[in-house]
């Protein structure tokens, strides 16, 4: 439940002042279709002559493949094709950034669930039975599942076990503080858990190419990978983005779309695949499990002197986004604090565990849990309030990051912390009446009010906006206007973050027309890049704004010339064009006079640098910050925890759509709560256990706390279009650390592991 603090400036901001345009709470264009159940997702698609696909996956995390016998599967009635590594006509290896992952395992299996073969048949049950009939003889090997042992283990991959090592050196290694605290922290494997499992439809084309209808979050990258594996030119593969049923990371499992396209090309028929929930858990990437060792030095007043850290990311079998996740973890290892001396060693290594990759806030979330645990330890050792020790060290604009980069964007960290610290606390239940308590464990839980302790904890988090370390963050958009209706063409994918709504708002603001349509994304359009780290709010909406302004100039220039005035003296609103003095007044439709105007523009932020051999460099375009105060109730006998309230203050730059912003903050906090209390995909021995929503619980409406937005700091980032910042990732990063801090306060226990296990919150009675 989202609570807007009010009445006051936050409530006024989130109310939305106008009916459309920037700053209004414009509803999503697809809201009605989604509510009615008519929105087209990939699982709903159909084509004439459709075949169904099934993928055979490895039951072992590590094994040599002795032989693959597909004869029984091929002989089954209704089976149209069976493919293995031998049937890949192009590149056998693929991957984002590093092409180190096979389309189908050939000689070895490196993780549980790795694709071995795929089948196309005339019925989904036939396809699954045929996949099960494929005989694979394995020589099972001992898996490497401990990332600390990966350094000395035999190479699991031709590229070796070490994916990346980043040493960061900043300041004087000999510096020491009067007070020293140490800690060992572990963060588990969070699954992005999209509500809709992976699905897709591949349709062969008459020119020998193929069209892939998938819920891609980066269609051009997916197209390029597919084309290389299919042995085709990129223009003969088209990716059409369907409805995206949930995406908090890289949405699609390439172990689905690549076999799907290969089967369509081999059979000459449309082929469809819909993953089971188990296949979804096994196939896509997860958050990196992380081991973190920290040592904080401070002076007697609680001001940080030095931070030392070792960070070890478990990448699973393949590189994926591990390099960028490690860069974020190392760069933000000290948090949004001023620290004159920082020394960090970070590694990402291969194991035979499930694959890790891009999940919202990767790298930053893991280190936030650790450095905030350290700040609580420091406060306890110095006898200071947890909020106070943080306030004495907060980062601000003009300070240096441990990477040597100057913080040039707004960084109101102290203001955010003060806002949550000073906000009213939720009231305690009145008396011993059990009806006054919503007990940890639920309304029918076994807890007793007398065993419940309330705790309050604080956390500060930070993320980088856009990609980092030299990533070319460019997007292209076209805006057309005809007969009073505007059309936006941009390959930025709507994943639920609200891009299509924002694009409509931008065009409404610039061109003054209410009727704006955003075309579905596909690879016939110019690239817009992945939907991650607030990219589409910045670069794609920025490209839309630039294109719309070019159209505005085309529209107004003849009119301005006719009346002998500059374009700047004309304004457009509600479909009407007026001059500054009110003498000129006409409509957009009259001015167009049946003509179509259009323009195409790009948006590209300033370049960044890769971190050097000492972890130094201007690696980030921008930063976003958040402060959260968590209030929890803990049953100290059972170890169960209930989040009562999370108060949020966030650095947003500018509120573009108040309702959507509140929803994104609430969603981020809830995802972070899942990481704090329940979400951990267990894989003992490298084998995923209970890959379903029974074995992997998610927060529901009953688990979600009150999310109270107490302050939104609108200090615009001058280099960002509209001055806005990404809002979804930083609450995910901050919420787990805040909940852990609150549990520490309630129990006095160290709480150094996420998610928090019940035994970590149990307080044994003193004898």
XYZ file of C-alpha atoms in Angstrom:
767
model
C 0.000 0.000 0.000
C 1.404 3.379 -1.019
C 0.866 6.314 1.302
C 1.565 9.847 0.134
C 2.626 12.144 2.944
C 0.193 15.023 3.057
C -1.161 17.508 2.917
C 2.054 19.155 1.852
C 4.533 19.515 -1.005
C 4.878 15.782 -1.656
C 1.113 15.302 -1.899
C 0.846 18.356 -4.140
C 3.619 17.054 -6.401
C 2.159 13.581 -6.708
C -1.352 14.850 -7.341
C -0.421 16.062 -10.842
C -1.464 19.519 -11.925
C -2.708 19.148 -15.517
C -4.604 16.639 -17.624
C -1.735 15.910 -19.996
C 1.864 16.801 -20.703
C 4.915 16.704 -18.455
C 4.009 16.683 -14.779
C 0.556 15.182 -15.247
C -0.606 11.782 -13.995
C -1.443 10.575 -17.489
C -2.784 6.999 -17.320
C -1.017 4.276 -19.333
C -2.414 3.857 -22.842
C -2.506 0.079 -22.411
C -4.260 0.106 -19.023
C -7.716 -0.706 -20.398
C -6.510 -3.588 -22.595
C -4.527 -5.098 -19.721
C -7.479 -4.757 -17.376
C -9.776 -6.493 -19.873
C -7.249 -9.225 -20.614
C -7.001 -8.336 -24.310
C -3.401 -7.075 -24.300
C -1.333 -9.267 -26.691
C 1.412 -11.213 -24.935
C 3.616 -13.737 -26.739
C 1.864 -16.641 -25.018
C -1.396 -15.524 -26.681
C -0.107 -15.434 -30.277
C -1.203 -17.838 -33.005
C -0.304 -18.550 -36.640
C -1.625 -20.846 -39.335
C 0.162 -24.223 -39.382
C 1.611 -23.642 -35.933
C 4.070 -26.109 -34.417
C 5.022 -26.304 -30.755
C 8.542 -26.337 -29.346
C 10.056 -28.001 -26.301
C 13.616 -27.707 -24.990
C 15.578 -30.518 -23.351
C 17.663 -29.188 -20.476
C 20.464 -30.752 -18.489
C 19.524 -32.311 -15.133
C 23.150 -31.925 -13.996
C 25.126 -28.784 -13.109
C 28.382 -30.251 -14.426
C 28.893 -33.150 -16.803
C 30.568 -34.296 -19.976
C 28.223 -35.247 -22.789
C 29.257 -38.684 -24.045
C 26.579 -38.979 -26.738
C 23.176 -37.669 -27.777
C 20.716 -40.075 -29.435
C 17.675 -38.399 -30.989
C 16.363 -41.426 -32.948
C 13.441 -42.214 -30.643
C 12.326 -38.593 -30.593
C 12.496 -38.261 -34.384
C 10.447 -41.431 -34.801
C 7.529 -40.214 -32.722
C 4.345 -39.368 -34.699
C 3.809 -35.638 -34.963
C 7.448 -34.684 -34.472
C 8.629 -32.367 -37.257
C 12.192 -31.561 -36.198
C 14.810 -32.309 -33.568
C 17.869 -30.057 -33.325
C 21.114 -30.116 -31.345
C 24.431 -28.256 -31.525
C 25.032 -29.909 -34.896
C 22.111 -27.959 -36.395
C 23.356 -24.457 -35.561
C 24.396 -22.987 -38.954
C 26.046 -19.842 -37.597
C 27.906 -18.940 -34.434
C 27.657 -21.716 -31.873
C 28.386 -19.273 -29.024
C 26.505 -16.154 -28.009
C 26.132 -13.728 -25.120
C 25.653 -10.096 -24.103
C 29.058 -8.474 -24.162
C 30.972 -11.780 -24.163
C 30.009 -14.593 -26.549
C 30.795 -17.439 -24.152
C 27.487 -19.353 -23.973
C 26.587 -22.178 -26.405
C 23.203 -22.267 -28.118
C 23.148 -25.978 -27.208
C 25.659 -27.715 -24.975
C 28.057 -29.758 -27.097
C 30.787 -31.483 -25.109
C 30.102 -30.283 -21.573
C 27.240 -29.060 -19.419
C 28.054 -26.113 -17.148
C 24.822 -25.507 -15.219
C 21.570 -27.166 -14.260
C 19.013 -26.405 -16.967
C 21.450 -25.748 -19.811
C 19.771 -26.428 -23.221
C 20.846 -29.677 -24.902
C 18.328 -30.060 -27.734
C 14.970 -28.777 -28.964
C 11.960 -30.345 -30.640
C 9.131 -29.064 -32.851
C 5.904 -31.045 -33.010
C 2.256 -30.547 -33.908
C 1.108 -30.544 -30.271
C 2.782 -29.193 -27.120
C 2.443 -32.526 -25.296
C 4.039 -34.343 -28.221
C 6.915 -31.880 -28.206
C 7.522 -32.401 -24.479
C 7.344 -36.190 -24.777
C 9.761 -36.141 -27.700
C 12.212 -33.968 -25.783
C 12.025 -36.412 -22.886
C 12.695 -39.281 -25.334
C 16.079 -37.865 -26.377
C 18.782 -40.034 -24.850
C 21.755 -38.163 -23.455
C 24.597 -40.113 -21.910
C 26.438 -38.022 -19.326
C 29.669 -38.439 -17.435
C 28.673 -36.582 -14.286
C 31.377 -34.355 -12.794
C 31.770 -32.782 -9.379
C 30.382 -29.252 -9.704
C 32.224 -26.163 -8.508
C 29.588 -24.324 -6.479
C 31.685 -22.385 -3.965
C 32.920 -19.192 -5.666
C 35.882 -19.033 -3.275
C 37.059 -22.406 -4.611
C 36.664 -21.315 -8.245
C 40.073 -19.607 -8.187
C 41.939 -22.889 -7.679
C 39.501 -25.184 -9.488
C 40.042 -26.642 -12.945
C 38.786 -24.224 -15.634
C 35.062 -24.603 -16.201
C 35.257 -22.717 -19.491
C 37.918 -22.103 -22.163
C 37.987 -18.461 -20.996
C 38.905 -19.545 -17.464
C 37.088 -19.132 -14.175
C 37.923 -15.481 -13.517
C 35.609 -13.196 -15.473
C 36.914 -9.912 -14.095
C 39.067 -8.565 -11.285
C 38.846 -4.893 -10.275
C 41.288 -3.554 -7.694
C 40.346 -0.055 -6.496
C 42.904 2.142 -4.750
C 41.942 5.605 -3.504
C 43.950 7.515 -0.926
C 46.579 6.336 1.530
C 46.743 2.583 2.234
C 48.494 3.294 5.547
C 45.642 5.397 6.930
C 43.943 4.016 10.052
C 41.078 5.136 12.243
C 40.658 5.251 15.994
C 37.649 2.951 15.740
C 37.563 -0.152 13.519
C 34.633 -2.477 12.773
C 34.661 -5.571 10.564
C 31.968 -7.703 9.021
C 31.296 -10.644 6.725
C 28.091 -10.433 4.670
C 26.285 -12.745 2.267
C 23.583 -11.893 -0.255
C 21.532 -14.680 -1.810
C 20.278 -15.423 -5.297
C 17.203 -13.337 -6.111
C 15.205 -14.311 -9.175
C 13.578 -11.571 -11.303
C 10.448 -13.788 -11.189
C 8.442 -12.230 -14.029
C 4.729 -12.871 -13.578
C 4.532 -14.055 -17.181
C 7.017 -16.822 -18.025
C 9.076 -16.701 -21.216
C 7.217 -17.345 -24.475
C 7.703 -16.657 -28.148
C 6.607 -17.269 -31.716
C 8.998 -17.666 -34.656
C 7.639 -17.246 -38.182
C 9.778 -18.083 -41.238
C 9.848 -15.525 -44.056
C 9.750 -16.139 -47.816
C 13.242 -14.634 -48.195
C 14.737 -17.328 -45.952
C 14.720 -15.098 -42.902
C 12.648 -15.316 -39.741
C 10.555 -13.089 -37.510
C 10.715 -13.528 -33.730
C 7.744 -12.352 -31.675
C 9.133 -12.154 -28.149
C 8.959 -9.978 -25.029
C 12.445 -8.632 -25.608
C 13.761 -5.726 -23.549
C 16.571 -5.076 -26.060
C 15.262 -6.092 -29.503
C 18.232 -5.027 -31.610
C 20.734 -6.872 -29.422
C 18.502 -9.960 -29.499
C 18.227 -9.669 -33.279
C 21.976 -9.403 -33.758
C 22.643 -12.414 -31.523
C 19.973 -14.455 -33.298
C 21.185 -13.510 -36.782
C 24.759 -14.530 -35.936
C 23.602 -17.898 -34.602
C 21.255 -18.481 -37.544
C 24.004 -17.631 -40.037
C 21.887 -14.827 -41.533
C 22.367 -11.157 -42.262
C 20.839 -8.957 -39.571
C 18.220 -7.528 -41.955
C 16.808 -11.027 -42.519
C 15.915 -11.414 -38.848
C 13.189 -9.231 -37.384
C 12.328 -9.033 -33.706
C 8.807 -7.820 -32.952
C 8.285 -6.921 -29.299
C 5.108 -8.357 -27.806
C 3.598 -7.400 -24.478
C 6.150 -7.675 -21.683
C 4.620 -9.515 -18.703
C 7.089 -8.280 -16.111
C 10.750 -7.335 -16.474
C 13.112 -6.298 -13.670
C 16.166 -7.518 -15.567
C 17.062 -8.946 -18.963
C 13.670 -10.328 -19.871
C 14.202 -13.148 -22.316
C 16.053 -16.439 -22.022
C 18.122 -16.893 -25.176
C 17.760 -20.624 -24.587
C 14.194 -20.099 -25.823
C 14.365 -17.664 -28.710
C 17.395 -19.149 -30.444
C 16.046 -22.746 -30.610
C 12.680 -21.274 -31.592
C 14.126 -19.494 -34.618
C 16.240 -22.482 -35.621
C 13.187 -24.748 -35.524
C 11.148 -22.334 -37.640
C 13.922 -22.132 -40.236
C 14.351 -25.915 -40.294
C 10.635 -26.781 -40.584
C 9.482 -23.820 -42.658
C 6.559 -23.460 -40.227
C 5.665 -21.046 -37.443
C 6.864 -22.441 -34.102
C 5.648 -21.393 -30.651
C 7.069 -21.975 -27.206
C 5.603 -21.219 -23.787
C 7.882 -21.974 -20.834
C 6.669 -23.659 -17.705
C 7.476 -21.878 -14.469
C 10.227 -24.434 -13.803
C 11.803 -23.754 -17.199
C 11.617 -20.037 -16.519
C 13.529 -20.381 -13.238
C 16.162 -22.599 -14.862
C 16.658 -20.531 -17.982
C 16.944 -16.839 -17.194
C 19.610 -14.998 -15.240
C 19.394 -14.209 -11.522
C 20.904 -11.681 -9.133
C 24.544 -12.433 -8.317
C 25.003 -14.211 -4.982
C 27.745 -12.236 -3.278
C 30.228 -12.651 -0.455
C 31.490 -9.389 1.072
C 34.199 -8.765 3.671
C 34.437 -5.244 5.102
C 36.588 -3.222 7.470
C 35.579 0.357 8.323
C 37.892 2.853 10.048
C 36.507 5.996 11.694
C 37.700 8.705 14.048
C 36.309 9.167 17.564
C 33.572 11.468 16.230
C 32.294 8.826 13.818
C 33.703 10.331 10.633
C 34.883 7.708 8.184
C 38.614 7.472 7.596
C 39.025 4.363 5.468
C 36.942 1.562 3.981
C 38.495 -1.750 2.993
C 36.444 -4.396 1.205
C 36.648 -7.661 -0.672
C 33.712 -8.451 -2.957
C 33.158 -11.806 -4.651
C 30.350 -12.195 -7.192
C 29.151 -15.663 -8.224
C 28.510 -15.312 -11.951
C 27.359 -18.864 -12.511
C 28.531 -20.551 -15.679
C 28.679 -17.580 -18.070
C 29.802 -13.952 -18.038
C 26.561 -12.171 -19.024
C 26.364 -8.858 -17.082
C 28.919 -9.823 -14.433
C 31.543 -7.327 -15.544
C 29.199 -4.348 -15.251
C 27.703 -5.658 -11.996
C 31.188 -5.916 -10.506
C 32.068 -2.397 -11.652
C 29.007 -1.015 -9.851
C 29.745 -3.048 -6.724
C 33.361 -1.885 -6.514
C 32.630 1.751 -7.367
C 29.822 2.015 -4.782
C 31.466 -0.172 -2.131
C 31.710 2.735 0.329
C 28.162 3.939 -0.345
C 26.940 7.557 -0.563
C 29.462 8.664 2.031
C 32.611 10.781 1.974
C 35.564 8.472 2.595
C 39.091 9.811 2.041
C 40.704 6.376 1.735
C 39.085 3.392 0.004
C 40.654 0.083 -0.996
C 38.551 -2.596 -2.636
C 39.253 -5.891 -4.361
C 36.415 -7.210 -6.493
C 36.123 -10.448 -8.421
C 33.473 -12.103 -10.571
C 34.047 -15.818 -11.083
C 32.471 -18.725 -12.912
C 30.881 -21.611 -11.043
C 28.459 -24.394 -11.919
C 25.671 -22.529 -10.168
C 22.654 -21.067 -12.015
C 23.601 -18.164 -14.299
C 23.651 -14.614 -12.935
C 23.015 -11.452 -14.905
C 21.247 -8.126 -15.024
C 18.631 -7.714 -12.296
C 17.565 -4.235 -11.185
C 20.292 -2.610 -9.066
C 22.890 -5.316 -9.745
C 26.091 -4.854 -7.793
C 24.826 -1.772 -5.953
C 22.233 -3.681 -3.910
C 24.708 -6.239 -2.584
C 27.228 -3.674 -1.367
C 24.484 -1.493 0.135
C 23.498 -4.344 2.438
C 27.119 -4.632 3.579
C 28.200 -1.006 3.991
C 24.965 -0.157 5.831
C 25.561 -3.102 8.164
C 28.954 -1.605 8.835
C 27.474 1.804 9.577
C 25.185 0.210 12.176
C 28.179 -1.531 13.762
C 30.083 1.738 13.816
C 27.156 3.552 15.464
C 26.884 0.863 18.142
C 30.606 0.956 18.898
C 30.639 4.758 19.170
C 27.374 4.976 21.102
C 25.784 7.120 18.394
C 22.332 6.970 16.848
C 22.445 5.102 13.502
C 20.996 8.080 11.642
C 23.533 10.433 13.234
C 26.627 8.480 12.205
C 25.293 8.438 8.666
C 24.537 12.170 8.710
C 28.131 12.952 9.682
C 29.431 11.290 6.531
C 26.916 11.964 3.742
C 28.044 12.599 0.185
C 27.170 15.869 -1.592
C 27.592 17.448 -5.005
C 31.259 18.245 -5.591
C 32.595 15.357 -3.521
C 34.718 12.576 -4.986
C 33.676 8.983 -5.472
C 36.308 6.346 -4.650
C 36.774 6.014 -8.435
C 38.118 9.570 -8.507
C 35.035 10.851 -10.335
C 33.586 14.138 -9.108
C 29.889 14.048 -8.293
C 28.550 16.737 -10.626
C 24.871 15.791 -10.490
C 22.560 16.783 -7.605
C 23.361 14.601 -4.566
C 21.012 15.685 -1.758
C 21.852 12.703 0.455
C 21.757 14.631 3.735
C 18.405 16.161 2.867
C 16.961 12.730 2.112
C 18.227 11.235 5.365
C 16.891 14.151 7.403
C 13.466 13.738 5.799
C 13.059 10.084 6.790
C 14.670 10.608 10.200
C 12.278 13.414 11.103
C 9.117 11.811 9.712
C 6.537 10.667 12.268
C 6.809 7.021 13.259
C 3.801 4.731 12.854
C 1.893 4.313 16.138
C 2.420 1.279 18.339
C -0.569 -1.003 18.992
C -2.570 0.065 22.005
C -2.455 -2.353 24.942
C -2.245 -6.123 24.996
C -5.375 -6.754 22.933
C -4.321 -9.169 20.183
C -6.796 -7.588 17.775
C -4.557 -4.502 17.804
C -1.615 -6.476 16.415
C -0.980 -7.694 12.932
C 1.519 -10.259 14.112
C 4.635 -11.330 12.212
C 3.714 -14.524 10.410
C 0.245 -13.245 9.470
C -3.087 -12.864 11.195
C -3.268 -16.596 11.901
C 0.385 -16.911 12.881
C 1.468 -18.563 16.077
C 3.109 -15.462 17.528
C 2.218 -13.735 20.782
C 2.180 -9.942 21.193
C 4.427 -10.237 24.229
C 7.206 -11.708 22.078
C 7.076 -8.958 19.467
C 9.733 -6.257 19.389
C 9.629 -3.200 17.161
C 12.750 -2.002 15.372
C 13.605 1.098 13.347
C 16.438 1.074 10.820
C 17.943 3.420 8.244
C 19.697 2.931 4.932
C 21.121 5.132 2.194
C 21.515 3.769 -1.310
C 22.832 4.871 -4.670
C 22.800 3.634 -8.264
C 24.224 4.819 -11.521
C 21.908 6.067 -14.243
C 22.373 4.637 -17.761
C 25.181 2.282 -18.648
C 28.761 2.741 -17.532
C 32.398 2.370 -18.525
C 32.161 3.583 -22.107
C 28.786 2.140 -23.042
C 27.400 4.054 -26.037
C 24.011 5.081 -24.683
C 22.217 6.340 -27.788
C 18.571 6.228 -28.814
C 16.700 7.348 -31.915
C 13.088 8.481 -32.264
C 10.809 9.826 -34.987
C 7.791 12.058 -34.408
C 5.114 12.607 -37.067
C 2.063 14.869 -36.948
C -0.855 14.771 -39.384
C -4.481 15.890 -39.074
C -3.957 16.895 -35.458
C -2.667 13.457 -34.437
C 0.945 12.742 -33.515
C 2.768 9.425 -33.870
C 5.968 8.379 -32.095
C 8.247 5.741 -33.605
C 10.906 4.485 -31.210
C 12.257 0.997 -30.472
C 12.315 1.665 -26.715
C 10.447 -1.210 -25.096
C 7.604 -0.582 -22.664
C 8.385 -2.975 -19.810
C 6.018 -1.425 -17.304
C 8.366 1.451 -16.501
C 6.029 3.850 -18.351
C 8.013 4.841 -21.442
C 5.060 4.887 -23.849
C 3.118 7.085 -21.442
C 6.104 9.411 -21.014
C 6.586 9.639 -24.799
C 2.953 10.698 -25.143
C 3.411 13.301 -22.428
C 6.508 14.737 -24.108
C 4.779 15.166 -27.458
C 1.686 16.606 -25.770
C 3.903 19.136 -24.017
C 5.934 20.159 -27.071
C 3.303 20.046 -29.838
C 0.201 20.826 -27.797
C -1.826 17.924 -29.242
C -3.620 15.477 -26.975
C -3.996 12.608 -29.461
C -0.580 10.878 -29.454
C 0.081 7.285 -30.488
C 3.293 5.320 -29.793
C 3.900 2.522 -32.299
C 4.942 -0.941 -31.058
C 8.695 -1.552 -31.021
C 10.468 -3.754 -33.563
C 13.853 -3.948 -35.262
C 12.692 -2.210 -38.452
C 13.016 0.923 -36.335
C 16.432 2.402 -35.427
C 17.986 1.044 -32.206
C 17.001 2.449 -28.830
C 19.027 0.126 -26.599
C 18.012 -1.940 -23.574
C 15.307 -1.062 -21.071
C 17.524 -0.724 -18.000
C 18.924 1.828 -15.536
C 16.487 4.576 -16.521
C 17.789 4.640 -20.104
C 14.473 5.269 -21.800
C 13.527 8.104 -19.454
C 16.803 9.774 -20.360
C 17.922 8.886 -23.885
C 14.728 7.627 -25.549
C 12.392 10.258 -24.132
C 15.179 12.750 -24.832
C 15.231 11.666 -28.484
C 11.421 11.979 -28.616
C 11.652 15.501 -27.193
C 14.291 16.565 -29.721
C 12.293 15.144 -32.644
C 9.110 16.808 -31.381
C 10.898 20.158 -31.053
C 12.144 19.838 -34.644
C 8.558 19.218 -35.778
C 7.430 22.196 -33.678
C 9.922 24.411 -35.497
C 8.686 23.134 -38.888
C 5.129 23.887 -37.799
C 5.708 27.356 -36.400
C 8.440 28.765 -38.647
C 6.212 29.626 -41.651
C 3.647 31.153 -39.315
C 6.267 33.211 -37.497
C 7.762 34.425 -40.793
C 4.322 35.418 -42.069
C 3.660 37.607 -39.052
C 7.221 38.897 -38.720
C 8.054 37.382 -35.354
C 10.389 34.729 -34.006
C 9.283 31.174 -33.288
C 10.072 31.719 -29.603
C 7.220 34.214 -29.360
C 4.653 31.565 -30.281
C 3.252 28.962 -27.899
C 1.236 25.778 -28.411
C -1.269 24.414 -25.907
C -4.425 22.330 -26.189
C -4.173 22.233 -29.971
C -4.006 26.048 -30.279
C -1.161 28.311 -31.392
C -1.036 31.793 -29.889
C 1.431 34.660 -29.942
C 2.884 36.260 -26.836
C 0.661 39.328 -27.284
C -2.504 37.411 -28.085
C -2.824 38.966 -31.562
C -2.245 35.643 -33.346
C -4.516 32.741 -32.488
C -5.046 29.682 -34.659
C -5.153 25.894 -34.344
C -2.542 23.248 -35.057
C -4.898 21.584 -37.554
C -5.424 24.851 -39.489
C -1.700 25.489 -39.596
C -0.955 21.981 -40.842
C -3.579 22.371 -43.593
C -3.442 18.656 -44.423
C 0.362 18.443 -44.475
C 2.371 15.791 -42.624
C 5.404 16.969 -40.707
C 8.030 14.651 -39.274
C 11.529 14.619 -37.842
C 14.016 12.068 -36.541
C 16.460 12.796 -33.739
C 18.985 11.070 -31.513
C 19.932 11.547 -27.894
C 23.380 10.549 -26.668
C 24.762 11.537 -23.240
C 28.383 12.428 -22.645
C 30.887 9.555 -22.911
C 32.261 7.654 -19.938
C 35.524 5.808 -19.240
C 36.314 2.245 -18.304
C 37.785 1.861 -14.822
C 41.572 1.619 -15.046
C 43.952 -0.773 -13.304
C 43.446 1.113 -10.014
C 39.669 1.291 -10.296
C 39.812 4.974 -11.280
C 37.864 6.755 -14.001
C 34.780 8.803 -14.858
C 32.692 5.693 -15.370
C 29.146 6.998 -14.808
C 26.876 9.469 -16.592
C 24.741 10.181 -13.555
C 23.775 8.987 -10.081
C 20.532 8.653 -8.119
C 20.089 8.443 -4.346
C 17.504 7.241 -1.848
C 16.981 7.154 1.925
C 14.649 4.666 3.570
C 13.576 4.274 7.174
C 12.149 0.819 7.876
C 9.901 -0.033 10.800
C 9.490 -3.751 11.517
C 7.898 -5.984 14.121
C 9.908 -9.085 15.011
C 8.690 -12.106 16.946
C 11.912 -12.827 18.808
C 10.748 -16.348 19.752
C 9.854 -17.469 16.218
C 12.170 -15.203 14.212
C 9.321 -14.033 11.973
C 9.400 -10.455 10.693
C 6.664 -8.099 9.528
C 7.517 -4.877 7.772
C 5.197 -2.238 9.226
C 6.236 0.782 7.191
C 8.993 1.944 4.885
C 9.348 5.726 4.700
C 11.087 6.843 1.503
C 12.823 10.053 0.504
C 14.215 10.023 -3.000
C 16.284 12.132 -5.350
C 14.140 12.178 -8.544
C 15.421 15.230 -10.427
C 11.960 16.101 -11.710
C 8.577 14.417 -11.395
C 7.378 13.646 -14.915
C 4.303 11.552 -14.103
C 3.343 11.663 -10.413
C 1.177 8.547 -10.357
C 3.705 6.451 -12.251
C 6.544 7.700 -10.057
C 4.731 6.671 -6.878
C 3.986 3.266 -8.403
C 7.640 2.723 -9.393
C 8.865 3.610 -5.897
C 6.319 1.309 -4.286
C 7.247 -1.525 -6.663
C 10.961 -1.044 -6.016
C 10.502 -1.055 -2.255
C 8.406 -4.226 -2.455
C 10.995 -5.995 -4.602
C 13.650 -4.989 -2.093
C 11.479 -6.313 0.726
C 11.403 -9.686 -1.030
C 15.201 -9.744 -1.106
C 15.302 -8.805 2.572
C 12.900 -11.397 3.954
C 12.074 -14.258 1.605
C 13.534 -14.456 -1.903
C 16.437 -16.878 -2.311
C 16.651 -19.390 -5.143
C 18.348 -22.341 -3.466
C 20.693 -24.489 -5.531
C 22.556 -26.932 -3.271
C 25.198 -28.723 -5.281
C 24.297 -26.510 -8.241
C 20.821 -28.062 -8.640
C 17.916 -25.632 -8.341
C 15.469 -26.825 -5.708
C 11.709 -26.250 -5.994
C 11.792 -23.905 -9.016
C 8.217 -22.681 -8.558
C 6.309 -20.058 -6.610
C 5.740 -22.492 -3.775
C 9.446 -23.044 -3.229
C 10.326 -19.462 -4.163
C 7.881 -17.161 -2.339
C 7.315 -13.590 -3.496
C 5.876 -10.702 -1.470
C 2.120 -10.465 -1.941
C -0.325 -7.716 -1.033
C -0.463 -9.225 2.457
C 3.325 -8.906 2.851
C 3.700 -5.412 1.405
C 4.122 -2.728 4.061
C 2.840 0.812 3.958
C 5.222 2.692 1.656
C 5.219 6.334 2.728
C 6.838 8.817 0.383
C 7.934 11.588 2.751
C 10.046 13.662 0.379
C 10.867 13.919 -3.309
C 13.832 16.172 -4.019
C 13.332 17.844 -7.403
C 16.766 19.273 -8.024
C 17.105 18.898 -11.768
C 20.125 17.249 -13.320
C 21.113 19.826 -15.920
C 22.637 17.281 -18.326
C 19.544 15.047 -18.373
C 16.567 15.681 -20.633
C 13.804 17.177 -18.450
C 16.276 17.047 -15.522
C 14.774 13.738 -14.389
C 16.505 10.702 -12.873
C 15.715 6.997 -12.873
C 13.480 6.049 -9.935
C 12.910 2.281 -10.010
C 16.290 0.791 -9.112
C 17.450 2.802 -6.108
C 14.545 1.783 -3.795
C 15.321 -1.866 -4.649
C 18.931 -1.251 -3.645
C 18.110 0.544 -0.399
C 15.099 -1.322 1.024
C 16.843 -4.611 1.956
C 19.530 -2.771 3.919
C 16.896 -0.691 5.734
C 14.873 -3.766 6.719
C 18.027 -5.529 7.920
C 18.938 -2.471 9.997
C 15.471 -2.458 11.576
C 15.748 -6.154 12.471
C 19.141 -5.450 14.065
C 17.557 -2.683 16.119
C 14.703 -4.945 17.243
C 16.811 -7.970 18.160
C 20.353 -6.798 18.844
C 21.500 -9.551 16.457
C 24.109 -8.808 13.754
C 21.926 -9.759 10.697
C 24.644 -10.171 8.088
C 22.822 -12.293 5.538
C 20.063 -11.616 2.988
C 17.416 -12.791 2.930
C 17.121 -12.706 6.719
C 16.598 -16.226 8.033
C 14.310 -16.775 11.034
C 17.180 -18.041 13.178
C 18.954 -14.693 12.667
C 16.031 -12.861 14.308
C 15.519 -15.173 17.290
C 16.628 -13.833 20.646
C 17.305 -16.623 23.107
C 16.159 -15.937 26.683
C 18.987 -15.248 29.081
C 19.361 -17.840 31.818
